[in-house]
PDB file of C-alpha atoms and ligand atoms in Angstrom:
ATOM      1  CA  MET A   1     -13.829   1.598  21.131  1.00  0.00           C
ATOM      2  CA  ALA A   2     -13.444   0.197  17.658  1.00  0.00           C
ATOM      3  CA  GLY A   3      -9.945   0.234  16.012  1.00  0.00           C
ATOM      4  CA  ARG A   4      -9.326   2.657  12.738  1.00  0.00           C
ATOM      5  CA  LEU A   5      -8.407   1.450   9.760  1.00  0.00           C
ATOM      6  CA  ILE A   6      -5.037   3.227   8.215  1.00  0.00           C
ATOM      7  CA  VAL A   7      -4.395   2.975   4.628  1.00  0.00           C
ATOM      8  CA  ILE A   8      -1.043   3.975   3.212  1.00  0.00           C
ATOM      9  CA  SER A   9      -0.699   3.928  -0.631  1.00  0.00           C
ATOM     10  CA  GLY A  10       2.010   5.585  -2.927  1.00  0.00           C
ATOM     11  CA  PRO A  11       3.911   4.750  -6.457  1.00  0.00           C
ATOM     12  CA  SER A  12       6.765   2.110  -6.899  1.00  0.00           C
ATOM     13  CA  GLY A  13       9.465   4.168  -5.760  1.00  0.00           C
ATOM     14  CA  SER A  14       7.836   6.622  -3.399  1.00  0.00           C
ATOM     15  CA  GLY A  15       9.524   5.382  -0.444  1.00  0.00           C
ATOM     16  CA  LYS A  16       5.986   3.715   0.940  1.00  0.00           C
ATOM     17  CA  THR A  17       7.560   0.259   1.900  1.00  0.00           C
ATOM     18  CA  SER A  18      10.656   1.966   4.040  1.00  0.00           C
ATOM     19  CA  ILE A  19       8.409   4.069   5.818  1.00  0.00           C
ATOM     20  CA  ILE A  20       6.056   1.502   6.807  1.00  0.00           C
ATOM     21  CA  ARG A  21       8.796  -1.062   8.315  1.00  0.00           C
ATOM     22  CA  ARG A  22       9.867   1.933  10.332  1.00  0.00           C
ATOM     23  CA  LEU A  23       6.528   2.937  11.440  1.00  0.00           C
ATOM     24  CA  LEU A  24       5.603  -0.396  12.536  1.00  0.00           C
ATOM     25  CA  ASP A  25       8.419  -0.421  15.530  1.00  0.00           C
ATOM     26  CA  ARG A  26       6.994   2.737  16.197  1.00  0.00           C
ATOM     27  CA  VAL A  27       3.599   3.015  16.246  1.00  0.00           C
ATOM     28  CA  ASP A  28       1.294   0.407  18.011  1.00  0.00           C
ATOM     29  CA  ILE A  29      -0.746  -0.859  14.589  1.00  0.00           C
ATOM     30  CA  VAL A  30      -1.306  -4.114  13.119  1.00  0.00           C
ATOM     31  CA  PHE A  31      -0.188  -4.927   9.902  1.00  0.00           C
ATOM     32  CA  SER A  32      -2.757  -6.194   7.448  1.00  0.00           C
ATOM     33  CA  VAL A  33      -1.160  -8.871   6.221  1.00  0.00           C
ATOM     34  CA  SER A  34      -2.739  -9.620   2.191  1.00  0.00           C
ATOM     35  CA  ALA A  35      -3.254 -12.146  -0.133  1.00  0.00           C
ATOM     36  CA  THR A  36      -1.264 -12.318  -3.516  1.00  0.00           C
ATOM     37  CA  THR A  37      -0.861 -14.284  -6.502  1.00  0.00           C
ATOM     38  CA  ARG A  38       2.754 -13.246  -7.047  1.00  0.00           C
ATOM     39  CA  PRO A  39       5.152 -15.629  -6.157  1.00  0.00           C
ATOM     40  CA  ALA A  40       7.383 -14.512  -2.582  1.00  0.00           C
ATOM     41  CA  ARG A  41      10.826 -13.045  -3.228  1.00  0.00           C
ATOM     42  CA  PRO A  42      13.893 -14.217  -1.235  1.00  0.00           C
ATOM     43  CA  GLY A  43      13.351 -13.180   2.326  1.00  0.00           C
ATOM     44  CA  GLU A  44       9.584 -12.869   2.000  1.00  0.00           C
ATOM     45  CA  THR A  45       7.822 -15.371   4.584  1.00  0.00           C
ATOM     46  CA  GLN A  46       4.503 -16.307   4.154  1.00  0.00           C
ATOM     47  CA  GLY A  47       1.908 -15.388   6.686  1.00  0.00           C
ATOM     48  CA  VAL A  48       3.946 -12.568   7.591  1.00  0.00           C
ATOM     49  CA  ASP A  49       5.030 -10.706   4.478  1.00  0.00           C
ATOM     50  CA  TYR A  50       1.792 -11.804   2.324  1.00  0.00           C
ATOM     51  CA  ASP A  51      -0.042 -15.254   2.499  1.00  0.00           C
ATOM     52  CA  PHE A  52       1.133 -16.517  -1.089  1.00  0.00           C
ATOM     53  CA  VAL A  53      -1.897 -18.137  -2.635  1.00  0.00           C
ATOM     54  CA  THR A  54      -2.418 -19.735  -6.201  1.00  0.00           C
ATOM     55  CA  THR A  55      -4.879 -17.628  -8.851  1.00  0.00           C
ATOM     56  CA  ASP A  56      -7.547 -20.507  -7.491  1.00  0.00           C
ATOM     57  CA  GLU A  57      -7.444 -19.647  -4.238  1.00  0.00           C
ATOM     58  CA  PHE A  58      -7.984 -16.432  -4.742  1.00  0.00           C
ATOM     59  CA  GLU A  59     -10.415 -16.608  -6.860  1.00  0.00           C
ATOM     60  CA  GLU A  60     -12.273 -18.764  -4.133  1.00  0.00           C
ATOM     61  CA  MET A  61     -11.670 -15.549  -1.597  1.00  0.00           C
ATOM     62  CA  ILE A  62     -13.430 -13.432  -4.374  1.00  0.00           C
ATOM     63  CA  ALA A  63     -16.370 -15.934  -4.752  1.00  0.00           C
ATOM     64  CA  ARG A  64     -16.730 -16.306  -0.859  1.00  0.00           C
ATOM     65  CA  ASP A  65     -16.967 -12.272  -0.543  1.00  0.00           C
ATOM     66  CA  ALA A  66     -13.705 -12.585   1.928  1.00  0.00           C
ATOM     67  CA  LEU A  67     -11.861  -9.683   0.428  1.00  0.00           C
ATOM     68  CA  LEU A  68     -12.210  -6.146   1.430  1.00  0.00           C
ATOM     69  CA  GLU A  69     -10.701  -4.667  -1.663  1.00  0.00           C
ATOM     70  CA  TRP A  70      -8.824  -6.677  -4.257  1.00  0.00           C
ATOM     71  CA  ALA A  71      -6.634  -5.698  -7.686  1.00  0.00           C
ATOM     72  CA  ILE A  72      -4.830  -6.595 -10.091  1.00  0.00           C
ATOM     73  CA  TYR A  73      -1.262  -5.090 -10.041  1.00  0.00           C
ATOM     74  CA  ASP A  74       1.705  -6.235 -12.179  1.00  0.00           C
ATOM     75  CA  GLY A  75       0.334  -8.663 -13.507  1.00  0.00           C
ATOM     76  CA  ASN A  76      -0.800 -10.385  -9.915  1.00  0.00           C
ATOM     77  CA  HIS A  77      -3.622 -10.251  -8.131  1.00  0.00           C
ATOM     78  CA  TYR A  78      -3.524  -8.385  -4.525  1.00  0.00           C
ATOM     79  CA  GLY A  79      -6.445  -8.670  -1.925  1.00  0.00           C
ATOM     80  CA  THR A  80      -6.812  -7.539   1.470  1.00  0.00           C
ATOM     81  CA  PRO A  81      -8.620 -10.322   3.453  1.00  0.00           C
ATOM     82  CA  SER A  82     -11.496  -9.051   5.909  1.00  0.00           C
ATOM     83  CA  ASP A  83     -11.942 -11.234   8.341  1.00  0.00           C
ATOM     84  CA  PRO A  84      -8.463 -10.274  10.071  1.00  0.00           C
ATOM     85  CA  VAL A  85      -9.230  -6.700   9.655  1.00  0.00           C
ATOM     86  CA  GLU A  86     -12.595  -6.991  11.168  1.00  0.00           C
ATOM     87  CA  ALA A  87     -11.709  -9.049  14.203  1.00  0.00           C
ATOM     88  CA  GLU A  88      -8.790  -6.228  14.761  1.00  0.00           C
ATOM     89  CA  THR A  89     -10.899  -3.323  14.976  1.00  0.00           C
ATOM     90  CA  ALA A  90     -13.910  -4.925  16.472  1.00  0.00           C
ATOM     91  CA  ALA A  91     -10.892  -5.493  19.569  1.00  0.00           C
ATOM     92  CA  GLY A  92      -9.993  -2.256  19.180  1.00  0.00           C
ATOM     93  CA  ARG A  93      -6.375  -2.132  17.209  1.00  0.00           C
ATOM     94  CA  ASP A  94      -5.656  -0.052  14.277  1.00  0.00           C
ATOM     95  CA  VAL A  95      -5.174  -2.062  11.055  1.00  0.00           C
ATOM     96  CA  LEU A  96      -2.550  -0.826   8.540  1.00  0.00           C
ATOM     97  CA  LEU A  97      -3.251  -1.430   4.932  1.00  0.00           C
ATOM     98  CA  ASP A  98      -0.276  -0.966   2.517  1.00  0.00           C
ATOM     99  CA  ILE A  99      -2.481  -1.227  -0.718  1.00  0.00           C
ATOM    100  CA  GLU A 100      -1.913  -0.003  -4.210  1.00  0.00           C
ATOM    101  CA  ILE A 101      -4.764   2.936  -5.570  1.00  0.00           C
ATOM    102  CA  GLU A 102      -6.971   0.983  -6.890  1.00  0.00           C
ATOM    103  CA  GLY A 103      -7.587  -1.085  -3.538  1.00  0.00           C
ATOM    104  CA  ALA A 104      -7.631   2.495  -1.995  1.00  0.00           C
ATOM    105  CA  ARG A 105     -10.748   3.419  -4.117  1.00  0.00           C
ATOM    106  CA  GLN A 106     -12.451   0.616  -3.035  1.00  0.00           C
ATOM    107  CA  VAL A 107     -11.693   1.234   0.770  1.00  0.00           C
ATOM    108  CA  ARG A 108     -12.564   4.939   0.611  1.00  0.00           C
ATOM    109  CA  ALA A 109     -15.875   3.637  -0.850  1.00  0.00           C
ATOM    110  CA  GLN A 110     -16.589   1.087   1.617  1.00  0.00           C
ATOM    111  CA  ARG A 111     -15.208   2.623   5.147  1.00  0.00           C
ATOM    112  CA  PRO A 112     -15.447   6.427   4.196  1.00  0.00           C
ATOM    113  CA  ASP A 113     -13.838   7.043   7.545  1.00  0.00           C
ATOM    114  CA  ALA A 114     -10.778   5.346   6.808  1.00  0.00           C
ATOM    115  CA  LEU A 115      -7.814   7.812   7.577  1.00  0.00           C
ATOM    116  CA  MET A 116      -6.015   7.454   4.078  1.00  0.00           C
ATOM    117  CA  ILE A 117      -2.760   8.250   3.612  1.00  0.00           C
ATOM    118  CA  PHE A 118      -0.577   8.779   0.078  1.00  0.00           C
ATOM    119  CA  VAL A 119       3.159   9.070  -0.115  1.00  0.00           C
ATOM    120  CA  SER A 120       4.374  11.442  -2.782  1.00  0.00           C
ATOM    121  CA  PRO A 121       8.044  11.359  -4.125  1.00  0.00           C
ATOM    122  CA  PRO A 122       8.550  15.424  -4.552  1.00  0.00           C
ATOM    123  CA  SER A 123       8.634  15.044  -8.477  1.00  0.00           C
ATOM    124  CA  THR A 124       8.237  12.632 -10.875  1.00  0.00           C
ATOM    125  CA  GLU A 125      11.935  13.466 -11.564  1.00  0.00           C
ATOM    126  CA  VAL A 126      13.093  12.035  -8.175  1.00  0.00           C
ATOM    127  CA  LEU A 127      10.652   9.102  -8.791  1.00  0.00           C
ATOM    128  CA  TRP A 128      12.480   8.398 -12.325  1.00  0.00           C
ATOM    129  CA  GLN A 129      16.198   9.069 -10.524  1.00  0.00           C
ATOM    130  CA  ARG A 130      15.022   6.260  -7.927  1.00  0.00           C
ATOM    131  CA  LEU A 131      13.707   3.797 -10.154  1.00  0.00           C
ATOM    132  CA  ARG A 132      17.017   3.701 -11.819  1.00  0.00           C
ATOM    133  CA  SER A 133      19.416   3.233  -9.085  1.00  0.00           C
ATOM    134  CA  ARG A 134      17.156   0.676  -7.781  1.00  0.00           C
ATOM    135  CA  GLY A 135      18.324  -1.366 -10.708  1.00  0.00           C
ATOM    136  CA  ASP A 136      15.708  -3.792 -10.778  1.00  0.00           C
ATOM    137  CA  THR A 137      13.650  -2.051 -12.866  1.00  0.00           C
ATOM    138  CA  SER A 138      14.056  -2.335 -16.758  1.00  0.00           C
ATOM    139  CA  SER A 139      13.864   1.528 -19.156  1.00  0.00           C
ATOM    140  CA  ARG A 140      10.686   0.404 -20.246  1.00  0.00           C
ATOM    141  CA  ASP A 141       9.143  -0.194 -16.986  1.00  0.00           C
ATOM    142  CA  ILE A 142      10.248   2.820 -15.598  1.00  0.00           C
ATOM    143  CA  ALA A 143       8.453   4.655 -18.618  1.00  0.00           C
ATOM    144  CA  SER A 144       5.262   2.218 -17.272  1.00  0.00           C
ATOM    145  CA  ARG A 145       5.282   3.034 -13.625  1.00  0.00           C
ATOM    146  CA  LEU A 146       5.903   7.229 -14.109  1.00  0.00           C
ATOM    147  CA  LYS A 147       3.292   7.075 -16.263  1.00  0.00           C
ATOM    148  CA  ILE A 148       1.157   5.245 -13.852  1.00  0.00           C
ATOM    149  CA  ALA A 149       2.659   7.445 -10.890  1.00  0.00           C
ATOM    150  CA  GLU A 150       1.665  10.876 -12.964  1.00  0.00           C
ATOM    151  CA  SER A 151      -1.984   9.868 -13.024  1.00  0.00           C
ATOM    152  CA  GLN A 152      -1.920   8.654  -9.480  1.00  0.00           C
ATOM    153  CA  LEU A 153      -0.198  11.690  -8.219  1.00  0.00           C
ATOM    154  CA  GLU A 154      -3.011  13.708 -10.026  1.00  0.00           C
ATOM    155  CA  GLU A 155      -5.992  11.619  -8.341  1.00  0.00           C
ATOM    156  CA  ALA A 156      -4.152  11.643  -5.076  1.00  0.00           C
ATOM    157  CA  PRO A 157      -5.620  15.056  -3.789  1.00  0.00           C
ATOM    158  CA  ARG A 158      -9.244  13.976  -4.117  1.00  0.00           C
ATOM    159  CA  LEU A 159      -8.801  10.642  -2.855  1.00  0.00           C
ATOM    160  CA  PHE A 160      -6.916  10.597   0.112  1.00  0.00           C
ATOM    161  CA  ASP A 161      -7.031  12.686   3.168  1.00  0.00           C
ATOM    162  CA  HIS A 162      -3.562  13.760   3.797  1.00  0.00           C
ATOM    163  CA  ILE A 163      -0.679  13.302   1.453  1.00  0.00           C
ATOM    164  CA  VAL A 164       3.000  13.076   2.586  1.00  0.00           C
ATOM    165  CA  VAL A 165       5.774  14.027   0.330  1.00  0.00           C
ATOM    166  CA  ASN A 166       9.065  12.109   0.578  1.00  0.00           C
ATOM    167  CA  GLU A 167      11.561  14.258   0.183  1.00  0.00           C
ATOM    168  CA  ASP A 168      13.371  13.126   3.658  1.00  0.00           C
ATOM    169  CA  LEU A 169      12.879   9.556   4.694  1.00  0.00           C
ATOM    170  CA  GLU A 170      13.315  11.100   8.556  1.00  0.00           C
ATOM    171  CA  HIS A 171      11.157  13.586   7.849  1.00  0.00           C
ATOM    172  CA  ALA A 172       8.453  11.292   6.066  1.00  0.00           C
ATOM    173  CA  ILE A 173       8.151   8.709   9.071  1.00  0.00           C
ATOM    174  CA  ASP A 174       7.782  11.620  11.279  1.00  0.00           C
ATOM    175  CA  ASP A 175       4.930  13.257   9.511  1.00  0.00           C
ATOM    176  CA  VAL A 176       2.960   9.897   9.018  1.00  0.00           C
ATOM    177  CA  THR A 177       3.725   8.997  12.317  1.00  0.00           C
ATOM    178  CA  ASP A 178       2.037  12.303  13.526  1.00  0.00           C
ATOM    179  CA  LEU A 179      -0.863  11.978  11.016  1.00  0.00           C
ATOM    180  CA  ILE A 180      -1.641   8.441  13.000  1.00  0.00           C
ATOM    181  CA  ILE A 181      -0.984   9.600  16.384  1.00  0.00           C
ATOM    182  CA  GLY A 182      -2.233  13.199  15.977  1.00  0.00           C
ATOM    183  CA  SER A 183      -5.619  12.386  14.731  1.00  0.00           C
TER     184      SER A 183
HETATM  185  P1  5GP B 201       5.061  -5.798  -4.205  1.00  0.00           P
HETATM  186  O1  5GP B 201       4.748  -6.697  -5.135  1.00  0.00           O
HETATM  187  O2  5GP B 201       5.618  -5.039  -4.685  1.00  0.00           O
HETATM  188  O3  5GP B 201       4.990  -6.510  -2.818  1.00  0.00           O
HETATM  189  O4  5GP B 201       3.456  -4.778  -3.743  1.00  0.00           O
HETATM  190  C1  5GP B 201       3.126  -4.542  -5.220  1.00  0.00           C
HETATM  191  C2  5GP B 201       1.664  -3.333  -4.957  1.00  0.00           C
HETATM  192  O5  5GP B 201       0.935  -4.164  -4.082  1.00  0.00           O
HETATM  193  C3  5GP B 201       2.220  -2.395  -3.910  1.00  0.00           C
HETATM  194  O6  5GP B 201       1.616  -1.173  -4.563  1.00  0.00           O
HETATM  195  C4  5GP B 201       1.457  -2.730  -2.639  1.00  0.00           C
HETATM  196  O7  5GP B 201       1.030  -1.668  -1.857  1.00  0.00           O
HETATM  197  C5  5GP B 201       0.157  -3.061  -3.247  1.00  0.00           C
HETATM  198  N1  5GP B 201      -0.526  -3.995  -2.464  1.00  0.00           N
HETATM  199  C6  5GP B 201      -0.313  -5.184  -1.350  1.00  0.00           C
HETATM  200  N2  5GP B 201      -1.381  -6.005  -0.807  1.00  0.00           N
HETATM  201  C7  5GP B 201      -2.237  -5.158  -1.194  1.00  0.00           C
HETATM  202  C8  5GP B 201      -3.629  -5.567  -1.417  1.00  0.00           C
HETATM  203  O8  5GP B 201      -3.835  -6.619   0.012  1.00  0.00           O
HETATM  204  N3  5GP B 201      -4.506  -4.898  -1.978  1.00  0.00           N
HETATM  205  C9  5GP B 201      -4.192  -4.280  -3.089  1.00  0.00           C
HETATM  206  N4  5GP B 201      -5.249  -3.291  -3.869  1.00  0.00           N
HETATM  207  N5  5GP B 201      -2.661  -3.911  -2.936  1.00  0.00           N
HETATM  208  C10 5GP B 201      -1.882  -4.284  -2.560  1.00  0.00           C
END
């Protein structure tokens, strides 16, 4: 049986990355390594966290139709290479995509059967507090991310199969695990 495509999306500060990290330890699922033009951050490994590419290389992938979806986020290109996703799902393995909402829209249009999960902060107030306490985001960036988050929270119920509210990290991890194992 073919593996499933599982999409996890959510605003910056929703806790999505922490949930995904823990999920990968628990559930037998392959993480889809995206291509991006953003520079690697300290601690990130080429080919593991991302395939770090130049803008020319990324544009070449678009021209070859090699991406299942792609989007520009915060000035950088991000995209999911199709071949590994096809190969893993054909081999019966579930594949997890950690992508932003524009990419999620594209996956929804192409793969209506994908399992799509949106991680939501409990409120925009909590999101504001989390972004502030991370200390890596300027006030102007926080304001613009909050605006983006508000419009995503509004659209999420129409686009996603499930919304997991991350009020408590352990509960949210359990909820996402149950959705993937139980469906
Ligand atoms: P970061 O730069 O913090 O690693 O990721 C920024 C955003 O890009 C996150 O919301 C992440 O989910 C999203 N992202 C990562 N890879 C992809 C991808 O392949 N496609 C799309 N559309 N978004 C991605």
